[in-house]
XYZ file of C-alpha atoms in Angstrom:
693
model
C -16.721 -20.580 1.804
C -13.936 -23.182 1.873
C -10.252 -22.357 1.715
C -9.148 -23.684 -1.683
C -6.032 -21.518 -1.971
C -3.827 -24.626 -2.039
C -5.739 -26.062 -5.021
C -5.222 -25.378 -8.717
C -8.058 -23.878 -10.702
C -8.295 -27.206 -12.529
C -8.825 -29.017 -9.214
C -11.369 -26.449 -8.063
C -13.420 -26.641 -11.272
C -12.719 -30.250 -12.278
C -10.758 -29.168 -15.351
C -13.635 -27.059 -16.701
C -12.257 -23.713 -17.921
C -15.730 -22.518 -18.897
C -16.978 -22.994 -15.332
C -13.942 -21.124 -14.003
C -14.487 -18.240 -16.420
C -18.224 -18.066 -15.735
C -17.728 -17.890 -11.965
C -15.014 -15.240 -12.312
C -17.443 -13.068 -14.285
C -20.425 -13.860 -12.035
C -18.625 -12.836 -8.825
C -18.686 -9.228 -10.064
C -22.427 -9.240 -9.333
C -21.727 -9.402 -5.591
C -20.164 -5.956 -5.315
C -21.144 -3.845 -2.354
C -20.992 -0.132 -1.659
C -18.940 1.235 1.224
C -21.333 4.144 1.747
C -22.905 2.635 4.869
C -19.445 1.780 6.236
C -18.318 5.356 5.553
C -21.238 6.586 7.630
C -20.385 4.046 10.357
C -16.764 5.199 10.610
C -17.895 8.809 11.072
C -19.342 7.756 14.429
C -16.644 5.537 15.894
C -17.013 4.448 19.479
C -14.165 4.823 21.967
C -13.309 3.726 25.467
C -12.867 6.936 27.429
C -9.985 6.515 29.907
C -9.644 10.190 30.797
C -10.572 9.532 34.440
C -8.356 6.498 34.994
C -5.540 7.388 37.441
C -1.975 7.350 36.179
C -0.938 3.711 36.336
C 2.776 3.956 35.657
C 4.483 5.499 38.658
C 8.002 4.318 37.862
C 10.617 5.109 35.253
C 13.556 7.434 35.479
C 11.562 10.387 34.355
C 8.007 11.314 33.592
C 7.542 12.369 29.941
C 6.966 16.056 29.367
C 3.337 17.246 29.000
C 2.032 14.145 30.835
C -0.369 14.691 33.733
C -1.191 12.531 36.700
C -4.789 11.438 37.086
C -7.096 12.946 39.675
C -10.310 11.740 41.259
C -12.706 13.841 43.360
C -10.161 16.664 43.307
C -7.426 14.596 44.917
C -4.279 13.205 43.306
C -4.746 9.490 42.675
C -2.135 7.318 44.365
C -0.888 3.870 43.554
C -2.619 2.247 46.543
C -5.985 2.345 48.223
C -7.877 2.291 44.939
C -11.364 0.895 44.466
C -11.461 -2.705 43.331
C -13.611 -1.910 40.308
C -13.282 0.820 37.718
C -15.895 1.668 35.107
C -14.793 2.833 31.660
C -17.515 4.513 29.581
C -17.983 3.770 25.899
C -18.476 7.040 24.032
C -19.454 7.780 20.453
C -17.793 10.220 18.100
C -20.042 12.861 16.581
C -19.545 13.582 12.877
C -18.925 17.286 13.464
C -16.544 17.070 16.424
C -13.369 17.493 14.364
C -10.463 15.080 14.462
C -10.754 12.949 17.577
C -7.373 11.620 18.672
C -7.390 7.954 19.552
C -5.217 4.859 19.825
C -6.284 1.785 17.844
C -5.357 -1.464 19.592
C -4.102 -4.554 17.759
C -4.124 -7.857 19.659
C -4.592 -11.569 19.153
C -7.965 -12.718 20.371
C -8.013 -15.549 22.860
C -6.922 -15.983 26.443
C -3.431 -14.488 26.650
C -1.310 -15.336 29.634
C -0.894 -12.727 32.341
C 2.537 -11.194 32.804
C 3.792 -9.782 36.081
C 1.534 -8.304 38.755
C -2.240 -8.487 38.754
C -4.119 -5.547 37.191
C -4.754 -2.570 39.429
C -8.498 -2.682 38.832
C -11.341 -4.956 37.913
C -12.348 -3.029 34.788
C -15.950 -2.901 33.552
C -17.221 -1.393 30.310
C -20.266 0.843 30.485
C -22.273 1.218 27.301
C -24.815 4.060 27.180
C -28.025 2.901 28.848
C -26.685 -0.593 29.566
C -25.503 -2.459 32.631
C -21.678 -2.439 32.873
C -20.124 -5.690 31.676
C -16.839 -7.549 31.876
C -14.902 -7.217 28.628
C -13.463 -10.080 26.608
C -10.405 -7.849 26.306
C -8.344 -9.011 29.321
C -7.717 -6.570 32.151
C -3.946 -7.019 32.062
C -4.006 -6.152 28.337
C -6.225 -3.144 29.001
C -3.880 -1.919 31.692
C -0.882 -2.132 29.342
C -2.756 -0.120 26.735
C -3.896 2.467 29.286
C -0.280 2.945 30.400
C 0.728 3.529 26.764
C -2.181 5.934 26.193
C -1.327 7.920 29.324
C 2.312 8.028 28.198
C 1.150 9.537 24.880
C -1.436 11.783 26.575
C -4.339 10.246 24.637
C -7.652 9.506 26.372
C -9.570 7.533 23.702
C -9.008 3.859 22.920
C -10.436 1.935 19.985
C -10.573 -1.788 20.797
C -12.450 -4.001 18.357
C -14.048 -6.239 21.002
C -15.838 -3.257 22.541
C -16.005 -0.580 19.859
C -17.659 -2.889 17.336
C -20.859 -4.306 18.797
C -20.469 -8.093 18.698
C -21.650 -9.361 22.047
C -24.446 -11.948 22.213
C -27.685 -10.287 21.160
C -26.013 -7.429 19.266
C -27.003 -6.599 15.710
C -24.536 -8.326 13.354
C -24.824 -5.377 10.941
C -22.390 -3.388 13.089
C -19.682 -5.992 12.595
C -20.212 -6.322 8.827
C -19.999 -2.542 8.393
C -16.835 -2.299 10.461
C -15.040 -5.115 8.670
C -15.229 -3.273 5.349
C -13.577 -0.109 6.632
C -10.806 -1.185 8.962
C -8.351 0.615 6.685
C -9.851 3.955 7.736
C -9.994 2.986 11.428
C -6.266 2.249 11.632
C -5.100 4.909 9.195
C -6.989 7.596 11.137
C -5.535 6.678 14.525
C -2.878 8.915 16.061
C -1.109 5.816 17.359
C -1.751 2.100 17.172
C -0.642 -0.316 19.878
C 0.342 -3.886 18.967
C 0.458 -6.144 22.027
C 2.994 -8.961 22.326
C 3.004 -11.574 25.077
C 6.637 -12.694 24.763
C 8.877 -10.861 27.265
C 12.470 -9.729 26.963
C 14.109 -11.123 30.099
C 17.872 -10.945 29.473
C 20.202 -7.981 29.098
C 21.857 -9.601 26.060
C 18.465 -9.811 24.329
C 17.703 -6.153 24.996
C 21.133 -5.056 23.785
C 20.789 -7.176 20.636
C 17.350 -5.691 19.934
C 18.766 -2.198 20.417
C 21.615 -2.901 17.980
C 19.200 -4.370 15.444
C 16.772 -1.447 15.521
C 19.549 1.142 15.376
C 20.851 -0.589 12.209
C 24.342 -0.279 13.668
C 25.041 -3.914 12.795
C 24.703 -3.221 9.062
C 26.839 -1.718 6.331
C 24.554 -0.292 3.634
C 24.926 1.300 0.232
C 22.948 4.446 0.963
C 23.466 5.896 -2.507
C 21.451 2.980 -3.897
C 18.711 3.214 -1.266
C 20.180 0.469 0.962
C 19.923 -2.161 -1.778
C 23.286 -3.640 -0.767
C 23.368 -4.761 2.880
C 25.959 -6.729 4.825
C 26.959 -7.127 8.470
C 29.577 -5.054 10.236
C 32.656 -6.980 11.367
C 32.639 -8.606 14.831
C 28.837 -8.532 15.147
C 27.201 -11.191 17.318
C 24.581 -12.090 14.725
C 23.656 -15.262 16.603
C 22.189 -13.359 19.545
C 20.374 -10.981 17.201
C 18.896 -13.945 15.341
C 17.790 -15.498 18.650
C 15.950 -12.374 19.793
C 14.252 -11.939 16.393
C 13.087 -15.560 16.465
C 11.876 -15.196 20.034
C 9.731 -12.167 19.235
C 8.412 -13.654 15.982
C 7.338 -16.808 17.824
C 4.822 -14.693 19.707
C 1.231 -15.839 18.955
C 0.421 -12.364 17.618
C 1.967 -12.948 14.202
C -0.242 -15.913 13.239
C -3.475 -13.971 12.748
C -4.527 -12.463 9.402
C -6.360 -9.585 11.064
C -3.116 -8.688 12.871
C -1.264 -8.467 9.542
C -3.928 -6.102 8.232
C -3.674 -3.878 11.286
C 0.128 -3.699 11.117
C 0.015 -2.975 7.391
C -2.639 -0.268 7.631
C -1.327 1.476 10.723
C 2.141 1.650 9.122
C 4.307 4.251 10.925
C 1.622 4.692 13.584
C 1.967 1.117 14.922
C 3.976 0.729 18.124
C 4.750 -2.757 19.435
C 4.377 -3.140 23.198
C 6.852 -5.795 24.336
C 6.957 -6.940 27.979
C 10.359 -6.414 29.541
C 11.939 -7.081 32.904
C 12.240 -3.858 34.868
C 15.699 -4.918 36.045
C 17.197 -4.558 32.559
C 19.200 -1.457 31.701
C 17.918 0.558 28.747
C 20.850 2.199 27.034
C 18.704 4.567 25.003
C 15.544 5.728 26.688
C 14.280 7.493 23.597
C 14.273 4.216 21.670
C 12.230 2.068 24.044
C 10.302 4.680 25.994
C 10.130 4.938 29.787
C 7.055 2.864 30.628
C 7.935 0.394 33.358
C 8.006 -3.280 32.317
C 7.279 -2.345 28.693
C 9.371 -1.709 25.586
C 7.983 0.563 22.884
C 9.220 -0.502 19.466
C 8.150 1.118 16.205
C 6.715 -1.541 13.922
C 8.156 -0.043 10.747
C 11.645 -0.001 12.312
C 11.278 -3.629 13.368
C 10.124 -4.716 9.887
C 12.909 -2.790 8.189
C 15.588 -4.177 10.500
C 14.406 -7.800 10.251
C 14.229 -7.568 6.441
C 17.726 -6.084 6.266
C 18.957 -8.846 8.598
C 17.619 -11.470 6.171
C 19.193 -9.694 3.192
C 22.571 -9.458 4.956
C 22.412 -13.080 6.145
C 21.738 -14.349 2.617
C 20.035 -17.411 4.102
C 16.897 -18.470 2.216
C 15.760 -20.705 5.069
C 16.016 -17.847 7.544
C 14.291 -15.452 5.153
C 11.440 -17.903 4.661
C 10.983 -18.238 8.429
C 11.235 -14.566 9.402
C 9.728 -12.799 6.403
C 6.603 -14.926 6.525
C 5.725 -12.862 9.605
C 7.257 -9.415 9.027
C 8.601 -7.979 5.805
C 9.464 -4.549 4.447
C 8.146 -4.937 0.901
C 10.188 -2.238 -0.794
C 13.508 -3.619 0.537
C 12.784 -7.266 -0.196
C 11.126 -6.719 -3.589
C 14.129 -4.701 -4.793
C 16.381 -7.597 -3.898
C 14.169 -10.091 -5.722
C 13.260 -8.118 -8.825
C 16.371 -5.951 -9.336
C 15.650 -3.445 -12.153
C 11.927 -4.188 -12.328
C 9.458 -3.989 -9.478
C 5.954 -5.280 -8.900
C 2.927 -4.026 -7.025
C 2.550 -5.265 -3.473
C -0.655 -7.134 -4.356
C 0.942 -10.576 -4.454
C 2.990 -9.868 -1.325
C -0.139 -8.811 0.562
C -2.034 -11.856 -0.718
C 0.724 -14.200 0.436
C 0.797 -12.574 3.872
C -2.979 -12.851 4.235
C -3.192 -16.429 3.008
C -0.407 -17.731 5.256
C -2.186 -16.688 8.465
C -5.083 -18.104 10.468
C -8.685 -16.929 10.276
C -11.888 -18.194 11.837
C -13.955 -17.204 8.791
C -12.267 -17.866 5.465
C -14.309 -15.282 3.577
C -12.840 -12.558 5.836
C -9.684 -12.866 3.704
C -11.595 -11.045 0.951
C -12.335 -8.019 3.154
C -8.787 -8.025 4.565
C -7.319 -8.106 1.051
C -9.473 -5.136 0.041
C -8.620 -3.159 3.179
C -4.876 -3.838 3.092
C -4.670 -2.983 -0.627
C -7.022 0.021 -0.276
C -9.262 -1.305 -3.032
C -12.256 0.869 -3.981
C -14.326 -2.012 -5.377
C -15.571 -4.327 -2.629
C -17.293 -7.697 -2.528
C -20.149 -8.365 -0.142
C -18.899 -10.858 2.461
C -21.689 -10.295 4.956
C -23.290 -13.373 6.494
C -26.322 -13.016 4.210
C -24.372 -12.525 0.989
C -24.938 -15.256 -1.641
C -21.166 -15.214 -2.171
C -20.740 -16.495 1.384
C -24.037 -18.245 2.126
C -24.030 -20.594 -0.814
C -21.309 -23.195 -0.864
C -20.712 -22.787 -4.580
C -18.093 -20.072 -4.767
C -14.329 -20.486 -4.735
C -12.236 -18.322 -2.394
C -9.370 -18.360 -4.923
C -11.674 -17.169 -7.705
C -13.278 -14.505 -5.511
C -9.863 -13.085 -4.601
C -8.757 -13.128 -8.249
C -11.948 -11.316 -9.275
C -11.426 -8.738 -6.501
C -7.825 -8.090 -7.597
C -8.728 -7.768 -11.285
C -11.780 -5.580 -10.611
C -9.492 -3.157 -8.795
C -7.223 -2.590 -11.775
C -4.293 -4.965 -11.279
C -2.228 -4.926 -14.486
C -1.209 -8.395 -15.660
C 0.885 -9.486 -18.608
C -1.284 -10.011 -21.684
C 1.298 -10.985 -24.303
C 2.186 -14.463 -23.054
C -0.023 -16.565 -25.354
C -0.727 -19.124 -22.624
C -2.948 -22.129 -23.349
C -6.058 -22.636 -21.232
C -5.111 -26.126 -20.041
C -1.872 -24.655 -18.705
C -3.707 -22.025 -16.646
C -5.799 -24.694 -14.959
C -2.592 -26.132 -13.499
C -1.988 -22.990 -11.429
C -3.119 -22.009 -7.956
C -4.159 -18.395 -7.466
C -0.746 -17.373 -6.159
C 1.061 -19.228 -8.942
C -1.105 -17.544 -11.571
C -0.494 -14.048 -10.207
C 3.215 -14.766 -9.764
C 3.574 -15.963 -13.366
C 1.659 -13.063 -14.912
C 2.462 -10.210 -12.568
C 3.466 -7.049 -14.374
C 6.937 -5.589 -13.959
C 7.264 -1.830 -13.598
C 10.103 0.664 -13.732
C 9.322 3.619 -11.502
C 10.330 7.031 -12.879
C 12.127 8.069 -9.677
C 14.463 6.517 -7.122
C 12.438 7.544 -4.081
C 9.107 6.086 -3.039
C 9.240 3.655 -5.936
C 6.900 1.176 -4.286
C 4.348 3.888 -3.586
C 4.371 4.919 -7.245
C 4.099 1.334 -8.482
C 1.202 0.520 -6.159
C -0.761 3.246 -7.957
C -0.079 1.724 -11.387
C -3.573 0.366 -12.004
C -6.286 0.300 -14.622
C -9.518 2.186 -14.036
C -12.419 0.010 -12.833
C -12.070 -2.903 -15.261
C -14.998 -5.145 -16.108
C -14.221 -8.850 -16.503
C -15.803 -10.118 -19.717
C -15.506 -13.281 -21.762
C -12.977 -11.520 -23.958
C -10.850 -10.078 -21.150
C -10.641 -6.945 -19.034
C -12.701 -4.144 -20.525
C -11.168 -0.816 -19.526
C -11.342 2.870 -20.375
C -8.437 5.008 -21.506
C -6.633 6.705 -24.389
C -4.423 5.240 -27.099
C -1.640 7.382 -28.532
C 0.298 6.827 -31.751
C 3.983 7.721 -31.517
C 5.450 10.066 -34.105
C 8.541 8.923 -36.020
C 11.938 9.686 -34.542
C 13.321 13.068 -35.623
C 16.469 12.675 -37.700
C 17.939 16.178 -37.471
C 19.247 18.722 -34.985
C 15.778 20.278 -35.074
C 14.485 17.432 -32.874
C 12.160 19.203 -30.374
C 12.602 16.419 -27.790
C 16.385 16.121 -27.975
C 19.427 18.161 -27.118
C 21.766 19.603 -29.707
C 25.533 19.722 -29.128
C 25.157 23.386 -28.293
C 22.528 22.512 -25.673
C 24.747 19.789 -24.220
C 27.781 22.072 -24.041
C 25.734 24.797 -22.391
C 24.275 22.371 -19.826
C 27.710 20.935 -19.155
C 29.064 24.405 -18.330
C 26.085 25.115 -16.106
C 26.000 21.702 -14.468
C 28.338 22.505 -11.571
C 26.609 25.792 -10.860
C 23.139 24.258 -11.005
C 24.059 21.362 -8.720
C 25.667 23.739 -6.246
C 22.434 25.642 -5.783
C 20.199 24.314 -3.070
C 16.547 24.492 -3.947
C 13.574 23.932 -1.683
C 13.442 20.489 -0.102
C 11.079 17.807 -1.376
C 11.147 18.981 -4.982
C 10.895 16.275 -7.590
C 13.185 17.989 -10.123
C 16.726 19.065 -9.438
C 18.110 22.256 -10.964
C 19.641 20.540 -13.967
C 16.422 18.670 -14.795
C 14.503 21.921 -14.481
C 16.811 23.532 -17.043
C 16.301 20.585 -19.429
C 12.500 20.867 -19.245
C 12.692 24.595 -19.950
C 14.799 23.882 -23.059
C 12.301 21.218 -24.112
C 9.332 23.584 -23.706
C 11.060 26.261 -25.803
C 11.853 23.753 -28.562
C 8.249 22.497 -28.661
C 6.898 26.025 -28.966
C 9.378 26.919 -31.689
C 8.379 23.817 -33.644
C 4.593 23.724 -33.151
C 3.704 27.273 -32.165
C 3.642 29.173 -28.902
C 0.062 28.101 -28.143
C 0.895 24.356 -28.074
C -1.180 22.871 -25.174
C 1.437 20.180 -24.470
C 4.123 22.822 -23.880
C 1.752 24.693 -21.563
C 1.033 21.425 -19.744
C 4.735 20.793 -19.140
C 5.290 24.377 -18.003
C 2.302 24.182 -15.634
C 3.763 21.128 -13.907
C 7.195 22.691 -13.766
C 5.616 25.586 -11.882
C 3.775 23.151 -9.582
C 7.134 21.685 -8.631
C 8.617 25.115 -8.006
C 5.678 26.424 -6.007
C 3.270 23.660 -4.983
C -0.239 24.605 -3.876
C -1.603 23.589 -0.458
C -2.286 19.847 -0.153
C -6.062 20.332 -0.015
C -5.961 22.174 -3.349
C -3.369 20.146 -5.286
C -4.514 17.437 -7.683
C -3.756 13.968 -6.249
C -2.102 13.007 -9.539
C 0.393 15.873 -9.520
C 3.116 14.055 -7.562
C 3.030 11.120 -9.996
C 3.149 13.378 -13.055
C 6.093 15.241 -11.523
C 7.855 11.895 -11.122
C 7.238 11.377 -14.843
C 8.539 14.869 -15.618
C 11.764 14.138 -13.738
C 12.166 10.845 -15.635
C 11.612 12.686 -18.905
C 14.369 15.195 -18.101
C 16.774 12.390 -17.167
C 15.995 10.545 -20.413
C 16.605 13.655 -22.553
C 19.920 14.243 -20.767
C 20.944 10.634 -21.365
C 20.115 10.861 -25.086
C 17.485 8.132 -24.883
C 14.671 7.615 -27.373
C 12.006 10.169 -26.447
C 8.968 10.482 -28.725
C 6.062 12.806 -29.203
C 2.630 11.248 -29.740
C -0.878 12.056 -30.911
C -4.186 10.568 -29.888
C -5.202 7.631 -32.073
C -8.087 9.433 -33.771
C -6.328 12.743 -34.416
C -5.555 13.476 -38.049
C -2.107 14.055 -39.515
C -2.407 17.809 -39.069
C -3.097 17.545 -35.346
C -0.499 18.713 -32.845
C 1.225 16.257 -30.490
C -0.363 15.985 -27.053
C 1.906 13.475 -25.292
C 5.565 12.638 -24.823
C 6.926 9.191 -23.876
C 10.278 7.625 -23.016
C 11.161 4.246 -24.529
C 11.409 1.390 -21.989
C 14.941 1.485 -20.531
C 15.464 -2.267 -20.899
C 15.632 -1.937 -24.684
C 15.430 1.838 -25.315
C 13.362 1.240 -28.401
C 9.783 0.415 -29.295
C 8.603 -3.129 -29.902
C 6.570 -2.232 -32.986
C 9.773 -1.001 -34.664
C 11.758 -4.104 -33.715
C 9.482 -6.784 -35.118
C 8.627 -7.421 -38.781
C 5.456 -5.506 -39.459
C 3.945 -5.676 -42.928
C 1.308 -3.080 -42.091
C 3.916 -0.661 -40.688
C 1.802 0.069 -37.636
C 3.299 2.810 -35.422
C 4.183 2.174 -31.798
C 1.247 2.864 -29.474
C 0.836 3.723 -25.813
C -2.318 3.200 -23.741
C -2.854 5.611 -20.847
C -5.521 6.018 -18.207
C -5.723 7.844 -14.920
C -8.068 8.492 -12.052
C -7.636 11.231 -9.476
C -9.125 8.971 -6.851
C -12.667 7.961 -6.036
C -14.687 9.630 -3.340
C -14.308 8.869 0.351
C -10.572 8.449 0.872
C -9.760 7.178 -2.585
C -6.511 6.123 -4.162
C -5.397 7.709 -7.441
C -4.569 5.302 -10.290
C -2.391 5.703 -13.348
C -1.448 3.496 -16.322
C 0.990 4.063 -19.204
C 1.582 0.910 -21.262
C 3.244 0.195 -24.581
C 0.592 -1.733 -26.517
C -0.202 -3.429 -29.779
C -3.682 -2.829 -31.167
C -5.473 -5.788 -32.791
C -8.624 -4.415 -34.327
C -9.265 -7.450 -36.499
C -8.962 -10.008 -33.688
C -12.292 -9.256 -32.019
C -15.874 -8.493 -32.899
C -15.919 -5.011 -31.466
C -18.954 -2.933 -30.682
C -19.323 0.769 -31.209
C -18.172 1.254 -27.609
C -14.904 -0.654 -27.946
C -11.786 0.650 -29.644
C -10.263 -2.808 -29.970
C -8.159 -5.413 -28.240
C -4.801 -4.450 -26.765
C -1.828 -6.504 -25.686
C 0.760 -4.759 -23.545
C 4.508 -5.200 -23.738
C 5.852 -2.935 -21.005
C 5.458 0.108 -18.812
C 6.561 3.450 -20.254
C 7.063 6.766 -18.502
C 5.719 9.935 -20.002
C 3.202 12.765 -19.806
C 0.048 13.465 -21.739
C -2.399 16.334 -22.063
C -5.936 15.072 -22.667
C -7.981 17.936 -21.306
C -11.571 17.896 -22.646
C -11.029 14.495 -24.292
C -13.174 11.430 -23.518
C -11.784 7.990 -22.814
C -12.632 5.078 -25.102
C -13.168 1.440 -24.135
C -10.558 -1.235 -24.879
C -10.080 -4.904 -23.996
C -6.988 -6.547 -22.520
C -7.153 -10.368 -22.796
C -6.539 -12.361 -19.627
C -3.838 -14.934 -20.381
C -5.314 -18.389 -20.629
C -8.665 -17.361 -19.113
C -10.400 -14.884 -21.419
C -9.691 -15.043 -25.140
C -9.919 -11.935 -27.306
C -11.487 -14.094 -29.995
C -14.567 -14.826 -27.888
C -17.736 -12.819 -28.342
C -17.848 -9.851 -26.033
C -20.654 -9.654 -23.493
C -21.295 -5.959 -23.845
């Protein structure tokens, strides 16, 4: 499979939109199950270093709960050791509980040696096999062993040894492992990212310390650090030099490395060589391993991103952020009020790095984005073996099959779409979201996805519910609004409610809780005390007050509580909040949903535009509590226009929808079944085409 990511779809398919569309649909046939990979990851192999003597005998102090190694009942010294040391490769049993291990991230190749020669000539001993010399260099292995001993962990996961890929090995092991690297790194206790570039000057170490401590920045903490500038009298030049030095390390050029950093997240620790002569001002920041600095990857990414924001230099941002970037900080700066999923950011990071096999970008994209639907990129897959398939088209199919929401109301012509590369297409039609809460916005937005779409000639065929909004209430009896009496009462209580300190980590503050209680009472007074929607709101209010254990709670609860908090804030602000009924419910049916108008216009599009048929505003919703085997929950809530007459629908399709914005709200659809709808793909799939049901 050739890398055609720099080409437009017109160049890839010689201007033939039909060929582009046909291949996009055909690629869906090459899906693969992760079941075999799930079984593989239950039996991970590890390098067992429990008998390796303690290698780091220096440092001002030995970390608590660390033990020195022993051999044959005697304390192992730093001299007079055997020239060769065998490390056994063990295999995890499915029923052995949670095995603690360190996953190692390194750039393949022949890295240069730093400092003294390794203490041992290490050999790997597979069960029933002759010990062999590893392709993982001894001086790398020794650095990792020092880190593992520092953390009191005895199992190492190193791809070169723990995935069988030596000459003569079955290639199936590698293909199974590639598809489930997300689980390997997410399940590690720690991950170790090895750099080759050393810190050799005291000024560099001090600058790195100042950067990571964020002491060089002035931030607007009330707005989640969106506004960042430098403190006065800061030597930003030295900080910039040390960032550039570390980012010029060969490690950052490899796509697999990006995936490992992204998946390990807070568990990834960078190991940076450092001269022992340098003075470490804060031992807790860099650890106490001799000749090695321990730097948390998430702190490094955050600090470098904030440095680029404060510098306000596009050239510098382009250079640095191509290698490390904190998405939530940078995306807020770029998109202001609206935010996007991290799909395009991940794609750009994957596509800008080197890979030996181009089709591996497909597996890396799926792992890094935690996609449930996978494409078969094994060596025997027709998608890879034949030379007929486009990498750009395969990645687009993968992204769409996993529920990415794209704008559908642009009315783009087909010949225009053919002028775009994959990244340009996704950038032009990426959906903008407004998260219901101020915290963990990016996490919420990354779960805004459609449920298992099918790409058809008429667009994305999806399942969900369509609600019709009820007209706005025009009196003080509005069950989703506050009367003057309510407002006066809340105003008097506001200071008292804010002064009370509730349990930490609640989604709703005391004032919002009071608003929801008023709302529930109004709904019951209007529609009866047995209204399911009121019970639904009360149930989630109780879940916020007294959450169940994590293994019992529904995965969707935290997202619905975000919605509940947004609803309370909207009612307090006097915004347009509407009740809604399912599309097929008669006039006598009770409302089963409540939605907040998009904040950018605080009204509904269907009521703004001339509409001879007087169609009510509609909202499409869908949700998924997560698929089996470490799934990711998905949720969608979109203001839509329904075009029944624009397509030849089947009995299984409710019609064609175009979306005009994300809306926050809650809905109670217990015991209801989802219907099928079609969202056109701008410029690619036309709602007027026959559907391929």
